[in-house]
XYZ file of N, CA and C in Angstrom:
204
model
N -9.506 -7.769 1.662
C -9.363 -8.941 0.828
C -10.725 -9.283 0.233
N -10.710 -9.648 -0.994
C -11.931 -10.049 -1.696
C -12.023 -11.562 -1.726
N -13.219 -12.068 -1.915
C -13.435 -13.516 -1.924
C -12.613 -14.205 -3.016
N -12.359 -13.517 -4.119
C -11.616 -14.140 -5.216
C -10.143 -14.343 -4.892
N -9.650 -13.708 -3.844
C -8.284 -13.917 -3.393
C -8.158 -15.064 -2.405
N -9.271 -15.706 -2.099
C -9.291 -16.803 -1.122
C -9.229 -18.158 -1.822
N -8.976 -19.179 -1.034
C -8.863 -20.537 -1.581
C -10.225 -21.051 -2.056
N -10.185 -22.160 -2.790
C -11.406 -22.750 -3.342
C -12.431 -23.091 -2.269
N -11.994 -23.626 -1.136
C -12.926 -24.026 -0.087
C -13.678 -22.819 0.477
N -12.984 -21.716 0.680
C -13.644 -20.497 1.169
C -14.617 -19.968 0.120
N -14.215 -19.951 -1.131
C -15.117 -19.478 -2.186
C -16.353 -20.354 -2.290
N -16.180 -21.661 -2.092
C -17.314 -22.586 -2.128
C -18.289 -22.285 -0.986
N -17.781 -22.109 0.230
C -18.647 -21.789 1.374
C -19.328 -20.434 1.175
N -18.610 -19.471 0.615
C -19.161 -18.152 0.328
C -20.363 -18.276 -0.609
N -20.202 -19.071 -1.664
C -21.295 -19.275 -2.613
C -22.478 -19.976 -1.947
N -22.193 -20.945 -1.076
C -23.262 -21.664 -0.376
C -24.030 -20.736 0.564
N -23.324 -19.865 1.269
C -23.985 -18.918 2.169
C -24.800 -17.913 1.350
N -24.202 -17.418 0.278
C -24.890 -16.456 -0.583
C -26.145 -17.008 -1.223
N -26.144 -18.300 -1.528
C -27.310 -18.917 -2.165
C -28.358 -19.365 -1.158
N -28.017 -19.329 0.136
C -28.943 -19.773 1.163
C -28.811 -21.246 1.501
N -27.911 -21.941 0.819
C -27.691 -23.362 1.081
C -27.097 -23.583 2.474
N -26.217 -22.681 2.900
C -25.635 -22.696 4.244
C -26.149 -21.481 5.002
N -26.214 -21.583 6.299
C -26.708 -20.478 7.111
C -25.695 -19.352 7.248
N -26.201 -18.140 7.300
C -25.389 -16.944 7.522
C -25.318 -16.686 9.019
N -24.150 -16.350 9.528
C -23.967 -16.058 10.946
C -23.753 -14.556 11.093
N -24.710 -13.848 11.709
C -24.585 -12.396 11.837
C -23.365 -11.954 12.648
N -22.970 -12.698 13.654
C -21.815 -12.334 14.480
C -20.555 -12.971 13.904
N -20.190 -12.523 12.718
C -19.105 -13.155 11.975
C -17.750 -13.031 12.656
N -17.493 -11.934 13.342
C -16.198 -11.771 14.006
C -16.057 -12.795 15.123
N -17.087 -12.972 15.924
C -17.036 -13.968 16.989
C -16.846 -15.360 16.411
N -17.511 -15.653 15.315
C -17.373 -16.950 14.643
C -15.934 -17.155 14.172
N -15.351 -16.114 13.573
C -13.975 -16.202 13.090
C -12.985 -16.384 14.232
N -13.168 -15.645 15.319
C -12.267 -15.760 16.465
C -12.357 -17.160 17.064
N -13.548 -17.724 17.147
C -13.703 -19.083 17.666
C -12.974 -20.097 16.787
N -13.095 -19.951 15.470
C -12.417 -20.866 14.554
C -10.896 -20.709 14.657
N -10.423 -19.470 14.725
C -8.990 -19.224 14.853
C -8.458 -19.729 16.185
N -9.252 -19.589 17.238
C -8.857 -20.090 18.546
C -8.713 -21.608 18.515
N -9.619 -22.284 17.831
C -9.534 -23.745 17.722
C -8.250 -24.164 17.012
N -7.874 -23.422 15.984
C -6.638 -23.721 15.254
C -5.420 -23.419 16.133
N -5.419 -22.249 16.771
C -4.271 -21.831 17.582
C -4.032 -22.763 18.761
N -5.077 -23.369 19.282
C -4.926 -24.231 20.456
C -4.710 -25.702 20.110
N -4.755 -26.045 18.832
C -4.586 -27.440 18.399
C -3.099 -27.771 18.265
N -2.553 -28.421 19.273
C -1.119 -28.711 19.297
C -0.682 -29.758 18.275
N -1.627 -30.373 17.589
C -1.265 -31.321 16.531
C -0.910 -30.607 15.226
N -1.238 -29.329 15.137
C -0.923 -28.533 13.946
C 0.469 -27.934 14.059
N 1.087 -27.610 12.912
C 2.410 -26.973 12.951
C 2.351 -25.633 13.697
N 3.411 -25.351 14.440
C 3.476 -24.121 15.245
C 3.283 -22.874 14.392
N 3.827 -22.862 13.176
C 3.698 -21.704 12.293
C 2.229 -21.403 11.997
N 1.431 -22.426 11.724
C 0.002 -22.228 11.439
C -0.746 -21.779 12.690
N -0.382 -22.329 13.842
C -0.997 -21.921 15.103
C -0.686 -20.463 15.400
N 0.548 -20.040 15.133
C 0.946 -18.643 15.349
C 0.178 -17.708 14.421
N -0.019 -18.112 13.165
C -0.782 -17.294 12.221
C -2.217 -17.112 12.702
N -2.813 -18.199 13.173
C -4.189 -18.124 13.668
C -4.273 -17.243 14.901
N -3.312 -17.378 15.801
C -3.302 -16.568 17.019
C -3.148 -15.089 16.692
N -2.278 -14.756 15.755
C -2.063 -13.367 15.352
C -3.330 -12.781 14.734
N -3.979 -13.551 13.862
C -5.211 -13.077 13.223
C -6.316 -12.871 14.257
N -6.461 -13.813 15.187
C -7.492 -13.685 16.221
C -7.223 -12.480 17.114
N -5.979 -12.299 17.503
C -5.637 -11.161 18.361
C -5.936 -9.843 17.656
N -5.660 -9.759 16.369
C -5.962 -8.538 15.617
C -7.459 -8.289 15.530
N -8.239 -9.334 15.354
C -9.687 -9.160 15.340
C -10.195 -8.698 16.700
N -9.658 -9.279 17.754
C -10.104 -8.916 19.097
C -9.747 -7.479 19.471
N -8.604 -6.994 18.994
C -8.158 -5.646 19.357
C -8.741 -4.573 18.441
N -9.312 -4.994 17.317
C -9.887 -4.015 16.379
C -11.052 -3.290 17.037
N -11.381 -2.147 16.518
C -12.452 -1.362 17.116
C -13.838 -1.759 16.602
N -13.890 -2.747 15.725
C -15.174 -3.217 15.217
C -15.750 -4.269 16.149
N -17.039 -4.174 16.412
C -17.700 -5.150 17.268
C -18.908 -5.710 16.528
N -19.188 -6.988 16.779
C -20.405 -7.574 16.223
C -21.616 -6.912 16.863
N -22.640 -6.730 16.076
C -23.878 -6.109 16.594
C -24.663 -7.082 17.435
């Protein structure tokens, strides 16, 4: 997926990180899994969104790519 296929908020953060306005996190997979875990465990959110986050996090965790 390319950044242009993402929502406005993601594109805005991407531009901020690219310009140096926001900090870059080298361990991006761990950062993503933590964010997805927060969504998946938030029982105030709709179950469908929690399931999507859980599925995405599980796929990242099982992938053969590891943060350096």
